[in-house]
PDB file of C-alpha atoms in Angstrom:
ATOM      1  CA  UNK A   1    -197.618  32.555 -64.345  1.00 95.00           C
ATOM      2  CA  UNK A   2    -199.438  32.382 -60.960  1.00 97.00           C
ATOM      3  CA  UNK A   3    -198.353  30.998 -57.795  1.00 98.00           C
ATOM      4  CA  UNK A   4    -200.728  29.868 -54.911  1.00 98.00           C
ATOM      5  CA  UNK A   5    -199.815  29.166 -51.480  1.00 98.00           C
ATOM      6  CA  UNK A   6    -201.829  26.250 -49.268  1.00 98.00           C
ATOM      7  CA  UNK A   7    -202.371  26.200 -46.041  1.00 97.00           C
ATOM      8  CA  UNK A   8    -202.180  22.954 -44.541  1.00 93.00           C
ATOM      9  CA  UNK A   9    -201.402  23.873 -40.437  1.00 92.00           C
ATOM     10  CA  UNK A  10    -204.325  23.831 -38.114  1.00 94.00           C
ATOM     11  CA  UNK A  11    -202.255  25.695 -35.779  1.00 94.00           C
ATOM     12  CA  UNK A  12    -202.182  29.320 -37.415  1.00 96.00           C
ATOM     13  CA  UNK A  13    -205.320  31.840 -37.548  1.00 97.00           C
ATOM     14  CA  UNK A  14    -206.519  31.279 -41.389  1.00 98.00           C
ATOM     15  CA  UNK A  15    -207.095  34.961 -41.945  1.00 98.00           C
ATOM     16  CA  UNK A  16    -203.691  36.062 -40.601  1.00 98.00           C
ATOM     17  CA  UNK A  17    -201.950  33.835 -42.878  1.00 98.00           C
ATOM     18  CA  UNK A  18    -203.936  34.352 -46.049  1.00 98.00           C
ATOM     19  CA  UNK A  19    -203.389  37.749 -45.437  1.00 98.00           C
ATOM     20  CA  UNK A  20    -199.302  37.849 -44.787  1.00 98.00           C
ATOM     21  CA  UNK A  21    -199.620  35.868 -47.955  1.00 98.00           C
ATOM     22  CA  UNK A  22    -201.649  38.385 -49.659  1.00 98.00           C
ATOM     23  CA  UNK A  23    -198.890  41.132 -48.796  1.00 97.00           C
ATOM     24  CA  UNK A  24    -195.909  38.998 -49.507  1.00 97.00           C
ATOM     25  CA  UNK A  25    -197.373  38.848 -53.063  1.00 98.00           C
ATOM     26  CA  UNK A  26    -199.045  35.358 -53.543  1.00 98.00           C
ATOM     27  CA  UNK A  27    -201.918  35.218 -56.757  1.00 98.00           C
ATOM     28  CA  UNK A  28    -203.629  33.097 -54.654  1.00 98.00           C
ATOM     29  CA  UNK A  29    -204.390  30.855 -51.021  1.00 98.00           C
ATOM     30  CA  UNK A  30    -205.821  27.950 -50.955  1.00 98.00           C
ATOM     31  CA  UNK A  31    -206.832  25.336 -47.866  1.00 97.00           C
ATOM     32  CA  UNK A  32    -206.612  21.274 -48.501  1.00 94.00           C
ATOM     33  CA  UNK A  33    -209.521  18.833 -47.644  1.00 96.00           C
ATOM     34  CA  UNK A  34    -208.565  16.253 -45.169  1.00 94.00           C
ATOM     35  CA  UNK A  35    -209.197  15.674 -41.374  1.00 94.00           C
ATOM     36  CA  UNK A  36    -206.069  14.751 -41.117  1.00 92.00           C
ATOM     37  CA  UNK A  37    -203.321  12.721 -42.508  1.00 87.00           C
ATOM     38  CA  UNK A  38    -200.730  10.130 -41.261  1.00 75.00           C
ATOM     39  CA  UNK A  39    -197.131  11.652 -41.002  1.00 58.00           C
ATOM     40  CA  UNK A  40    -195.463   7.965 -41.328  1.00 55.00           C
ATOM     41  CA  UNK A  41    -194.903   7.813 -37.493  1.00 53.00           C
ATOM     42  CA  UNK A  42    -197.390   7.473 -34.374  1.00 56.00           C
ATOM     43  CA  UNK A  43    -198.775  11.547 -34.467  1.00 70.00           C
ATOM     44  CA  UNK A  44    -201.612  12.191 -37.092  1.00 83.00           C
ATOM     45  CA  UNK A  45    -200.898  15.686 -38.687  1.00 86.00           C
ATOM     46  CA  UNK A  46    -204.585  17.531 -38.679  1.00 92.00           C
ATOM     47  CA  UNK A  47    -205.806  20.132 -40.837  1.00 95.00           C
ATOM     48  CA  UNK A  48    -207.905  23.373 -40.734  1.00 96.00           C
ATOM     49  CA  UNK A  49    -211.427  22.797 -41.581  1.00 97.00           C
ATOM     50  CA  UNK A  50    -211.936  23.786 -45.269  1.00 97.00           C
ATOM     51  CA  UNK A  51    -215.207  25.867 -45.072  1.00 98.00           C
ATOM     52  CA  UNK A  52    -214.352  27.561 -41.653  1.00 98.00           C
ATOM     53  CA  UNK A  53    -210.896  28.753 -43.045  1.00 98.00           C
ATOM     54  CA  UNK A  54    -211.980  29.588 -46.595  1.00 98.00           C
ATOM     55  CA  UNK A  55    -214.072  32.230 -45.131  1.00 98.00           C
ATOM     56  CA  UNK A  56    -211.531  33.445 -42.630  1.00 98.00           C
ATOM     57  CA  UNK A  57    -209.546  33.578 -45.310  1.00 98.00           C
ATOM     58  CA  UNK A  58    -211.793  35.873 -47.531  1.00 98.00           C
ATOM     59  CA  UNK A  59    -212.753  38.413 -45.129  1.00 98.00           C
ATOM     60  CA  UNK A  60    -209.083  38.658 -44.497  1.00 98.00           C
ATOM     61  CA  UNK A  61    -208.330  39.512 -47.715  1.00 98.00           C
ATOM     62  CA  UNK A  62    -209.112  41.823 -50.872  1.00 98.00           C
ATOM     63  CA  UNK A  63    -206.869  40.817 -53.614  1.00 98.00           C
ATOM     64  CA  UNK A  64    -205.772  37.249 -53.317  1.00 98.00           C
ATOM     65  CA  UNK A  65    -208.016  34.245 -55.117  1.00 98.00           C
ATOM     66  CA  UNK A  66    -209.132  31.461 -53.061  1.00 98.00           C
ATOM     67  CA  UNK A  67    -209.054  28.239 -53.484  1.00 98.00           C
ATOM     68  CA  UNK A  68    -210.533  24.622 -52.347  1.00 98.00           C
ATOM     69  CA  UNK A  69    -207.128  22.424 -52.563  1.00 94.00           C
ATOM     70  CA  UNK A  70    -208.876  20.313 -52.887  1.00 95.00           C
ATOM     71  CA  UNK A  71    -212.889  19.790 -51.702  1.00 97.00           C
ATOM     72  CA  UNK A  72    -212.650  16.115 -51.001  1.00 96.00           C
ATOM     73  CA  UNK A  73    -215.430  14.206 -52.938  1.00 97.00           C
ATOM     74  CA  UNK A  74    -214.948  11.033 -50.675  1.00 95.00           C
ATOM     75  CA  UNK A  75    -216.428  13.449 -47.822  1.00 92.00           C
ATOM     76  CA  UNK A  76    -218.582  15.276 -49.257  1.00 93.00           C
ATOM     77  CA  UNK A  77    -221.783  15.649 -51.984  1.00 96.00           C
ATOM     78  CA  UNK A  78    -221.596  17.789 -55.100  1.00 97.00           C
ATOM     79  CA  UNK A  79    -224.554  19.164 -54.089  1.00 97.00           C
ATOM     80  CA  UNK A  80    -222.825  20.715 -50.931  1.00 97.00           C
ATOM     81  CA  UNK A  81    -219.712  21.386 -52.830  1.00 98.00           C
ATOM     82  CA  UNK A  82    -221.942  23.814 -55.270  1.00 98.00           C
ATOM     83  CA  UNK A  83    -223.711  25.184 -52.303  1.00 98.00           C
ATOM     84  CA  UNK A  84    -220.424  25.852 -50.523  1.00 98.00           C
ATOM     85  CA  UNK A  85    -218.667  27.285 -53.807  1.00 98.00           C
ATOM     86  CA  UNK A  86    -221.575  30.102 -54.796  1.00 98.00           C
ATOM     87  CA  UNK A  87    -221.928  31.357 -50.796  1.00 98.00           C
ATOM     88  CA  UNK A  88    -217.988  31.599 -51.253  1.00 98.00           C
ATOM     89  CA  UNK A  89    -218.165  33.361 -54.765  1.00 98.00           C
ATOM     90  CA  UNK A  90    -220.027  35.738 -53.114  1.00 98.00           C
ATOM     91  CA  UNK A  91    -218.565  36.356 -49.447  1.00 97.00           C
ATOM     92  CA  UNK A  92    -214.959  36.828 -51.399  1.00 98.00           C
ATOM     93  CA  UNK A  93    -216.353  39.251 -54.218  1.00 98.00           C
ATOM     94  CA  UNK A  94    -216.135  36.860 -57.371  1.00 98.00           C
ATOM     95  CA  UNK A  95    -212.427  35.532 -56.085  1.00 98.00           C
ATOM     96  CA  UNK A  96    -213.411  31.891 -55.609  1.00 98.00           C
ATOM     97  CA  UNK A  97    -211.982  29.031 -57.457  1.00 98.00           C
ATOM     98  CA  UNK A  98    -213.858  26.127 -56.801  1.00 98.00           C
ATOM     99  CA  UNK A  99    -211.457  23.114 -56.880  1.00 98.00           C
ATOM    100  CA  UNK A 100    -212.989  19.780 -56.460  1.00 98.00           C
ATOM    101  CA  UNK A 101    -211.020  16.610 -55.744  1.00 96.00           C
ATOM    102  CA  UNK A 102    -211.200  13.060 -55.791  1.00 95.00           C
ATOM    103  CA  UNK A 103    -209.819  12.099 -52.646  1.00 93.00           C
ATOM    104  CA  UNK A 104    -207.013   9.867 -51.595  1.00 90.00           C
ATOM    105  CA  UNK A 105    -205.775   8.800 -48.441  1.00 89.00           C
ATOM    106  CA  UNK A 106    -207.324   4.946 -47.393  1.00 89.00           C
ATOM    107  CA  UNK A 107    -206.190   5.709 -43.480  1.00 87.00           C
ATOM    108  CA  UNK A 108    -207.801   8.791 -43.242  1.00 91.00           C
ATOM    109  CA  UNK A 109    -211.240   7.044 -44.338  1.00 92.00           C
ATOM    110  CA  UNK A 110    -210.616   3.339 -42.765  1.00 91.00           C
ATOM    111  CA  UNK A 111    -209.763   5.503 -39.511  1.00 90.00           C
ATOM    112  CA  UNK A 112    -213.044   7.700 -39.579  1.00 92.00           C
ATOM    113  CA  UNK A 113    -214.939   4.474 -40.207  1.00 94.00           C
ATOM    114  CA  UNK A 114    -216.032   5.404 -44.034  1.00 93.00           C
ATOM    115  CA  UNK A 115    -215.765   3.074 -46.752  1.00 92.00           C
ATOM    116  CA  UNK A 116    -212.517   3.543 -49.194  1.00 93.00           C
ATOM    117  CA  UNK A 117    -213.635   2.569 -52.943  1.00 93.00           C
ATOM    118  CA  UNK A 118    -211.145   0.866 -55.591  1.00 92.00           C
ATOM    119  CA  UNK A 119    -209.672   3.114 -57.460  1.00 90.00           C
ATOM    120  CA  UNK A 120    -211.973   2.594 -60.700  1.00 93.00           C
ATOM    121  CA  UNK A 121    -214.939   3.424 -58.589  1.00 95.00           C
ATOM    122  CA  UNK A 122    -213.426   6.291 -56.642  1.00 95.00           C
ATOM    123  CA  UNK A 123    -212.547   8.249 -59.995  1.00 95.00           C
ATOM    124  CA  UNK A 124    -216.047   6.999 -61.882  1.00 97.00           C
ATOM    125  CA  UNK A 125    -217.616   9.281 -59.265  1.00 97.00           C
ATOM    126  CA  UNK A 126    -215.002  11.842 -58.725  1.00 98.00           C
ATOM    127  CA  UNK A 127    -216.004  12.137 -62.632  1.00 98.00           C
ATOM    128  CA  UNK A 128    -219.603  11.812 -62.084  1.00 98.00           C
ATOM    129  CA  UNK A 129    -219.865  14.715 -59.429  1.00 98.00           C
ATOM    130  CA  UNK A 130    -217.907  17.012 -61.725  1.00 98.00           C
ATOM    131  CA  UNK A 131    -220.780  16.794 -64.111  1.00 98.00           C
ATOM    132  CA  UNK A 132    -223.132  17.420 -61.284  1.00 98.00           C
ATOM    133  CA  UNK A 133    -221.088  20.648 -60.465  1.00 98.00           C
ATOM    134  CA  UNK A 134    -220.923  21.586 -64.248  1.00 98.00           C
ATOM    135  CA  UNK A 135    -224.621  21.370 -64.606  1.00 97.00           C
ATOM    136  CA  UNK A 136    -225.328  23.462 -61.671  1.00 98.00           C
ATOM    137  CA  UNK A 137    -222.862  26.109 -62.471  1.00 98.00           C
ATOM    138  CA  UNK A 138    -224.230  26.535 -66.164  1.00 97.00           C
ATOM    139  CA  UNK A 139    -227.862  26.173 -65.928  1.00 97.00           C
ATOM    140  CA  UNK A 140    -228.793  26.194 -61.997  1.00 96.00           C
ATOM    141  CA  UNK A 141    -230.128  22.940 -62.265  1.00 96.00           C
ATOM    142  CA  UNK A 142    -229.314  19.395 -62.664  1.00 97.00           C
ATOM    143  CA  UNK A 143    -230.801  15.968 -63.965  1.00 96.00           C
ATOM    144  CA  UNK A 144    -228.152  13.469 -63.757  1.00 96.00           C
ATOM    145  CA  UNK A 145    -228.675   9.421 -63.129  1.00 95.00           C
ATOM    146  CA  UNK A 146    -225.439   7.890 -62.723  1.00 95.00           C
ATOM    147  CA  UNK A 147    -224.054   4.851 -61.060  1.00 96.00           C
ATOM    148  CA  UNK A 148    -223.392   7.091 -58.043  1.00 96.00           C
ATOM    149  CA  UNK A 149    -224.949   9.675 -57.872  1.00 96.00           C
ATOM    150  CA  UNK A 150    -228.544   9.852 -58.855  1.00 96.00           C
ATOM    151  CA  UNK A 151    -229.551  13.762 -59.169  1.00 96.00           C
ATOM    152  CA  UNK A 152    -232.427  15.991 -59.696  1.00 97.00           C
ATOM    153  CA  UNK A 153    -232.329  19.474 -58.740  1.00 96.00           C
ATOM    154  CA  UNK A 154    -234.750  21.487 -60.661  1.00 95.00           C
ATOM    155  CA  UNK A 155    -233.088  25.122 -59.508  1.00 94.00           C
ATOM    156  CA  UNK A 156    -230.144  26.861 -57.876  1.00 93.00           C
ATOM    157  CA  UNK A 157    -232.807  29.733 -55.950  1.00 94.00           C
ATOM    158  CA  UNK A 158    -231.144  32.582 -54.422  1.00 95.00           C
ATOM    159  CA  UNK A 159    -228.134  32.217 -56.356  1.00 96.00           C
ATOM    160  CA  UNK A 160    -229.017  33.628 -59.848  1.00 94.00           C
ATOM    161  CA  UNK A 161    -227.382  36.785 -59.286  1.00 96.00           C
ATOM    162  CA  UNK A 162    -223.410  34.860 -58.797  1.00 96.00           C
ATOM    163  CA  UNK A 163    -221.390  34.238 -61.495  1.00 97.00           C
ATOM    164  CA  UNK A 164    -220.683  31.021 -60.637  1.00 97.00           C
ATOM    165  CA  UNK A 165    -216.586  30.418 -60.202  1.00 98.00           C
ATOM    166  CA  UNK A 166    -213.989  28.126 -62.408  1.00 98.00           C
ATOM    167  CA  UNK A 167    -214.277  24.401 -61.444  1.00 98.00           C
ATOM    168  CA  UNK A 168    -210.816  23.107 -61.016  1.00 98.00           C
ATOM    169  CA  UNK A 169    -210.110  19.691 -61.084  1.00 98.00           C
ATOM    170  CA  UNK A 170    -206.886  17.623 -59.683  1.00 96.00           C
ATOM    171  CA  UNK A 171    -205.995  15.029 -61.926  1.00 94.00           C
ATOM    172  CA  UNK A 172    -203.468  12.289 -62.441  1.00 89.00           C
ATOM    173  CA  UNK A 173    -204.538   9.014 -64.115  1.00 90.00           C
ATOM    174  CA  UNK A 174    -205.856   8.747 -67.389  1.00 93.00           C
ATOM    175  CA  UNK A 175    -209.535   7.597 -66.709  1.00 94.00           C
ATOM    176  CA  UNK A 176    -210.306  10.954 -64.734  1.00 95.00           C
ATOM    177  CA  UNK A 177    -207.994  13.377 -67.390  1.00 96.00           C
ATOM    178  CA  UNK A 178    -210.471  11.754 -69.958  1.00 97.00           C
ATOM    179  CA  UNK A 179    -213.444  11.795 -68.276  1.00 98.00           C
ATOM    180  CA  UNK A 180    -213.316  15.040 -66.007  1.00 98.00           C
ATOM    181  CA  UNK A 181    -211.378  17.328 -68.846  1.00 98.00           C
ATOM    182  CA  UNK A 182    -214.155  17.904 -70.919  1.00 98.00           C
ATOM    183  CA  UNK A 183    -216.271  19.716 -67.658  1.00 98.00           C
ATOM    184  CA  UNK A 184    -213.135  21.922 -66.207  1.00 98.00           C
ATOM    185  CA  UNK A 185    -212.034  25.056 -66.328  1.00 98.00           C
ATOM    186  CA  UNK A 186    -208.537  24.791 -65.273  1.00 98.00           C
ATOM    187  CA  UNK A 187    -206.911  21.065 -64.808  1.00 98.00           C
ATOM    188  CA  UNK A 188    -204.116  20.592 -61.617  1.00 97.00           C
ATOM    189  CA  UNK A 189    -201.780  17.974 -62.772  1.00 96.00           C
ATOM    190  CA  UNK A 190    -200.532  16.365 -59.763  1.00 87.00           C
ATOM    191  CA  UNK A 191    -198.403  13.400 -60.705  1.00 85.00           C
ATOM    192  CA  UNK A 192    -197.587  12.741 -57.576  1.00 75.00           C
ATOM    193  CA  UNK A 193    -201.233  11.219 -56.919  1.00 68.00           C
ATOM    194  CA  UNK A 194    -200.769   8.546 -59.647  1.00 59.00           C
ATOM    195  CA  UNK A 195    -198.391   7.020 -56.561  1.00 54.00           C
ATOM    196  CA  UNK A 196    -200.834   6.863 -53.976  1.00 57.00           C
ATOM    197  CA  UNK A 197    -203.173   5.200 -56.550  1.00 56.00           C
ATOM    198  CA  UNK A 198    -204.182   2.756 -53.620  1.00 59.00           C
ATOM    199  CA  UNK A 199    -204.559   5.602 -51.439  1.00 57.00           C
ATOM    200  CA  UNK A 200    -200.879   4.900 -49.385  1.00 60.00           C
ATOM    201  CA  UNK A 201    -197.828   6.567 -50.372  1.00 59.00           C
ATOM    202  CA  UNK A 202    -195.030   6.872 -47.722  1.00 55.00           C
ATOM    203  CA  UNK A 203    -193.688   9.777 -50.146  1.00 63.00           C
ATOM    204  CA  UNK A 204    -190.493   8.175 -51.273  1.00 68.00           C
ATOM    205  CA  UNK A 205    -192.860   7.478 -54.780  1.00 75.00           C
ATOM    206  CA  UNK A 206    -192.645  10.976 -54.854  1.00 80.00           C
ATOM    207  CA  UNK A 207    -188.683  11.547 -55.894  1.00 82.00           C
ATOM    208  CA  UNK A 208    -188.923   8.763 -58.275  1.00 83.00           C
ATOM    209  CA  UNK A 209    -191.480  10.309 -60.349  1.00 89.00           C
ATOM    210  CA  UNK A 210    -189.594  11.463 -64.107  1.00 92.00           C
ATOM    211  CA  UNK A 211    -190.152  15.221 -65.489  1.00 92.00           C
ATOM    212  CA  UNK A 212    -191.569  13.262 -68.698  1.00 93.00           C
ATOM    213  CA  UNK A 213    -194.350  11.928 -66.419  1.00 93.00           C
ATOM    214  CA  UNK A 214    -195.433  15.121 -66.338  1.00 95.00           C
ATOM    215  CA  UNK A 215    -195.131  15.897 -70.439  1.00 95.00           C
ATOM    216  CA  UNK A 216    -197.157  13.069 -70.385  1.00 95.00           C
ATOM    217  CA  UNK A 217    -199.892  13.729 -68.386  1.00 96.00           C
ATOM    218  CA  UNK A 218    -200.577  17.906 -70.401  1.00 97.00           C
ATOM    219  CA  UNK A 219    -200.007  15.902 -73.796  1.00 97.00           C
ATOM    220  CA  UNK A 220    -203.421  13.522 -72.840  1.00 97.00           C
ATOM    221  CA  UNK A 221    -205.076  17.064 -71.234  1.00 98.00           C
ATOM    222  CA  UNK A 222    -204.275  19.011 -74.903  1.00 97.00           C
ATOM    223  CA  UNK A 223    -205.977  16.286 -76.790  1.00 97.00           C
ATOM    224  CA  UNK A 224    -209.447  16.226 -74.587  1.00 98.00           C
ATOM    225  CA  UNK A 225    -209.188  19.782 -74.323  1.00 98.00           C
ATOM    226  CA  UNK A 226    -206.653  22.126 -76.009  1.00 97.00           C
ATOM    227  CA  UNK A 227    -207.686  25.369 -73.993  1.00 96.00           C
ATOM    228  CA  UNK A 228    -208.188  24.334 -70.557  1.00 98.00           C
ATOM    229  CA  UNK A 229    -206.152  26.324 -68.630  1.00 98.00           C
ATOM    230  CA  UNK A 230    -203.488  24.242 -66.336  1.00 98.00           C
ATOM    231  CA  UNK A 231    -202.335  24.264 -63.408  1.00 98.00           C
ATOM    232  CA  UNK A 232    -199.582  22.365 -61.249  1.00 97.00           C
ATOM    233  CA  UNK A 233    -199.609  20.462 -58.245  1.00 95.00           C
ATOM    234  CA  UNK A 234    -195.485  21.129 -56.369  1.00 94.00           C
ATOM    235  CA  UNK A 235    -194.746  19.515 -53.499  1.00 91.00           C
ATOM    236  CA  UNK A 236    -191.257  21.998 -52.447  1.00 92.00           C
ATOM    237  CA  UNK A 237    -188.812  22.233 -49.404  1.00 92.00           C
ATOM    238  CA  UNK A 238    -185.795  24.362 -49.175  1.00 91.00           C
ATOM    239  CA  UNK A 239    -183.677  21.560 -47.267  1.00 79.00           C
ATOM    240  CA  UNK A 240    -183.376  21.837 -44.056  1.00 77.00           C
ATOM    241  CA  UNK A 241    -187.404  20.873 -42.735  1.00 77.00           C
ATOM    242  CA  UNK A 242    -188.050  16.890 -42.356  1.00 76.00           C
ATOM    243  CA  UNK A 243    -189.284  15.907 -45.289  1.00 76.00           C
ATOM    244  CA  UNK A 244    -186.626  17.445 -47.779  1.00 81.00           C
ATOM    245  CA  UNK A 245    -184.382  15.897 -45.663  1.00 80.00           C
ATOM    246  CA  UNK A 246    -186.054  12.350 -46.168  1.00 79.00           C
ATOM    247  CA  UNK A 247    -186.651  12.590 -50.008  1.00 79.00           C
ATOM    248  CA  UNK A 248    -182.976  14.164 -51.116  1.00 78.00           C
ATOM    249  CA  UNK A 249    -181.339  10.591 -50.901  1.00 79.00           C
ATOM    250  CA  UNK A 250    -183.833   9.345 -53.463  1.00 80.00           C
ATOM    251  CA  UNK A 251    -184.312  12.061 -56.158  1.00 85.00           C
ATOM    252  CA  UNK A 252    -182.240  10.944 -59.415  1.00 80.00           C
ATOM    253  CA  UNK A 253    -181.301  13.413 -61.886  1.00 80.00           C
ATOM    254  CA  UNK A 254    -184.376  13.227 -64.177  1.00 87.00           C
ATOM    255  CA  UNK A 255    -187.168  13.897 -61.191  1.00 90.00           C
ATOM    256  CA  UNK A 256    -189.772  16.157 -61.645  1.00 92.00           C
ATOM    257  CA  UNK A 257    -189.925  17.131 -57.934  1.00 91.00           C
ATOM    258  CA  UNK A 258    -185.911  16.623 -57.055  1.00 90.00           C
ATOM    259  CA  UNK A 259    -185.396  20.774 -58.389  1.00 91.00           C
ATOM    260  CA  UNK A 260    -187.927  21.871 -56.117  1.00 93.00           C
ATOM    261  CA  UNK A 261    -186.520  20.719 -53.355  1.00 92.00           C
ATOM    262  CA  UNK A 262    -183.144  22.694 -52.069  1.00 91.00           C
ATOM    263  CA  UNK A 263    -181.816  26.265 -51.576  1.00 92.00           C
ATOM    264  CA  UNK A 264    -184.627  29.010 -52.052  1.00 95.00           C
ATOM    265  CA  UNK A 265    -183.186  30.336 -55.567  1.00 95.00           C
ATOM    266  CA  UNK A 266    -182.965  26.795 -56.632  1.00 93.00           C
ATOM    267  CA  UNK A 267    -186.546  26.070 -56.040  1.00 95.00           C
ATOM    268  CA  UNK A 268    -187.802  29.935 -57.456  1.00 97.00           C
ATOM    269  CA  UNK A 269    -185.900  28.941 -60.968  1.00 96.00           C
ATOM    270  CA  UNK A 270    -187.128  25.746 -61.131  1.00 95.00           C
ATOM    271  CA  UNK A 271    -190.927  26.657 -60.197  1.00 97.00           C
ATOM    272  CA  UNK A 272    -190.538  29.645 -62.984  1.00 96.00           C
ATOM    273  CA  UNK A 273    -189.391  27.662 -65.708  1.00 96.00           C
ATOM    274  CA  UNK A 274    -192.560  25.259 -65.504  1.00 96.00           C
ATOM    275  CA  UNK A 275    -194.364  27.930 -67.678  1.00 97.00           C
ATOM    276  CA  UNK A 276    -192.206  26.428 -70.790  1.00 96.00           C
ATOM    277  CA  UNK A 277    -194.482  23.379 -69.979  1.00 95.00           C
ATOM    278  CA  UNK A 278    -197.568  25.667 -70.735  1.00 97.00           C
ATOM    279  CA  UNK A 279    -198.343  25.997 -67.062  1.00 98.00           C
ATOM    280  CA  UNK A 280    -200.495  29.204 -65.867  1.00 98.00           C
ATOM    281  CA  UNK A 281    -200.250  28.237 -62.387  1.00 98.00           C
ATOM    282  CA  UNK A 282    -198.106  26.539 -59.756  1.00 98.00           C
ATOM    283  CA  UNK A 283    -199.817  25.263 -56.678  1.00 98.00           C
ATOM    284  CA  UNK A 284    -197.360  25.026 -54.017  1.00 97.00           C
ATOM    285  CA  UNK A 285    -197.887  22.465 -50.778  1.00 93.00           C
ATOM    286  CA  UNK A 286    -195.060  22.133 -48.149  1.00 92.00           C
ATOM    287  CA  UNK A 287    -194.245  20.554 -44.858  1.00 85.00           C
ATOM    288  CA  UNK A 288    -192.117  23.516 -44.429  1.00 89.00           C
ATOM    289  CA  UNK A 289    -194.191  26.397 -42.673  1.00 85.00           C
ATOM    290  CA  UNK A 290    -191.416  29.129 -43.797  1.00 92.00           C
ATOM    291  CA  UNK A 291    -191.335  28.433 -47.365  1.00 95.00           C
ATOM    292  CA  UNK A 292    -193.734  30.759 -48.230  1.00 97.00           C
ATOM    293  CA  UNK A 293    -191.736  33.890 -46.918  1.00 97.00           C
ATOM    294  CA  UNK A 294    -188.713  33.205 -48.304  1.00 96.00           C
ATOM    295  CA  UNK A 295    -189.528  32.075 -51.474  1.00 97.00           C
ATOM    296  CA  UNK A 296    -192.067  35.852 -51.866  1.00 98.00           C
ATOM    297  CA  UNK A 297    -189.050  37.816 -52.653  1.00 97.00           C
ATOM    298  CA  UNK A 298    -187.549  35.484 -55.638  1.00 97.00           C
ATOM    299  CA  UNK A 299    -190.737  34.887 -57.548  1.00 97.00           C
ATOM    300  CA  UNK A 300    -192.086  38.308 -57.123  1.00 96.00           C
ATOM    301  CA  UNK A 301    -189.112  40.787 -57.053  1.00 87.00           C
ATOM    302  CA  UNK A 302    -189.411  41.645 -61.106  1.00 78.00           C
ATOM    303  CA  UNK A 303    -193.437  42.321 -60.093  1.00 77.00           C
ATOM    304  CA  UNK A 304    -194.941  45.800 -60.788  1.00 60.00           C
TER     305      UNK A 304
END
């Protein structure tokens, strides 16, 4: 099983960081979509810019994959995702994984002045612009007249010689798992968006959410798609940084995120034993910025 690290501070040099990852051992980096996101008090935490520190990132490293965690669809066009996603499949050497989401967070777009859609819309084209991306990474071109998006790009030109990445999708609710499946090569399940369905979550949703949520969500995956490879969306803290601190006094004994928050081997065992779910690889977010480090020695001590 693979683990990938996120970076989510806007405060650290992307390359440095994707690069202690890349020695501590990490399969993979990754750097989320959002301008920035409400903490639940009066500052607004901001984030790196995704394209800027995706490439920092690659030139950084040689081994690690890297990851869009996830391109934010509310922001931006498949057309630019694509673009983005080949120029990055070929600055890293073939070690992009182009991860497309639906976006989430109502403040961040009422704030920015954009238009939020209901949820039904907002995953009809998070679906839509999937197949856009699908038809561009297969054939180079795309004809595609949708309620949203209305498409016709005869060629990909100056791309033909890059093997175009995997297209990862984050998904929660059934409507996307049964319309974006069919087009993906790996699936994030992140049961922890199914909370912020209306695009609020003040992250107490979080702790209540049961490990058979999750069973759930790979069963519906398995019968659109039986090999699509899966991934897993873990929101972890070791205990002593804010938000661990906030959630402990709600977890209950059947949570699916409750054993990934605590002690360092506590969270290691429990992120391990998600491969009995049929998990290849464990995406790991955190509000804690020295997770990373001391978590490296647990999952990756029995590594040749």
């Amino acid at each position: 099983m693979e683990f990938l690290a996120n970076l989510v501070e806007p405060d650290v040099d992307p390359g440095t960081w994707a690069a202690t990852r890349e020695a501590e051992g990490w399969d993979a980096v990754a750097v989320a979509d959002h301008y920035f996101l409400d903490n639940g008090g009066t500052q607004l935490r901001w984030y790196p810019h995704l394209w800027v520190a995706a490439s920092q990132m690659a030139a950084a490293t040689e081994r690690v994959q890297l990851s869009s965690s996830f391109a934010n669809n509310l922001f931006r066009s498949p057309i630019e995702f694509v673009q983005a996603s080949l120029t990055m499949q070929r600055v890293s050497g073939g070690r992009w994984n182009a991860g497309l989401g639906a976006g989430w967070a109502r403040a961040e777009m009422d704030s920015t002045g954009q238009v939020y859609p209901e949820p039904r819309q907002r995953a009809d084209r998070y679906i839509e612009a999937i197949k856009v991306v699908r038809q561009l990474f297969d054939t180079g071109r795309c004809v595609l007249e949708g309620e949203h998006y209305n498409i016709n790009v005869p060629e990909c030109g100056g791309f033909e010689d890059i093997t175009p990445p995997p297209l990862i999708g984050s998904l929660a609710g059934p409507r996307t798992i049964a319309g974006g499946t069919p087009y993906l090569d790996w699936v994030e399940l992140m049961p922890a968006m199914a909370t912020a369905r209306n695009g609020n979550s003040d992250g107490t949703d979080l702790a209540t959410i049961p490990k058979s949520r999750l069973v759930d969500m790979i069963d519906r995956v398995r019968r659109v798609k039986e090999d699509v490879k899966l991934c897993f969306g873990a929101v972890c803290g070791l205990g002593d940084d804010p938000m661990s601190q906030f959630l402990a006094p709600h977890f209950t004994e059947d949570s699916l995120y409750g054993g990934l928050f605590g002690s360092p081997e506590k969270v290691a065992e429990n992120l391990r034993d998600l491969e009995r779910y049929g998990i290849s690889r464990v995406s790991l977010v955190t509000a804690d910025p020295h997770l990373f480090e001391k978590l490296a020695p647990l999952l990756f001590e029995n590594r040749n």
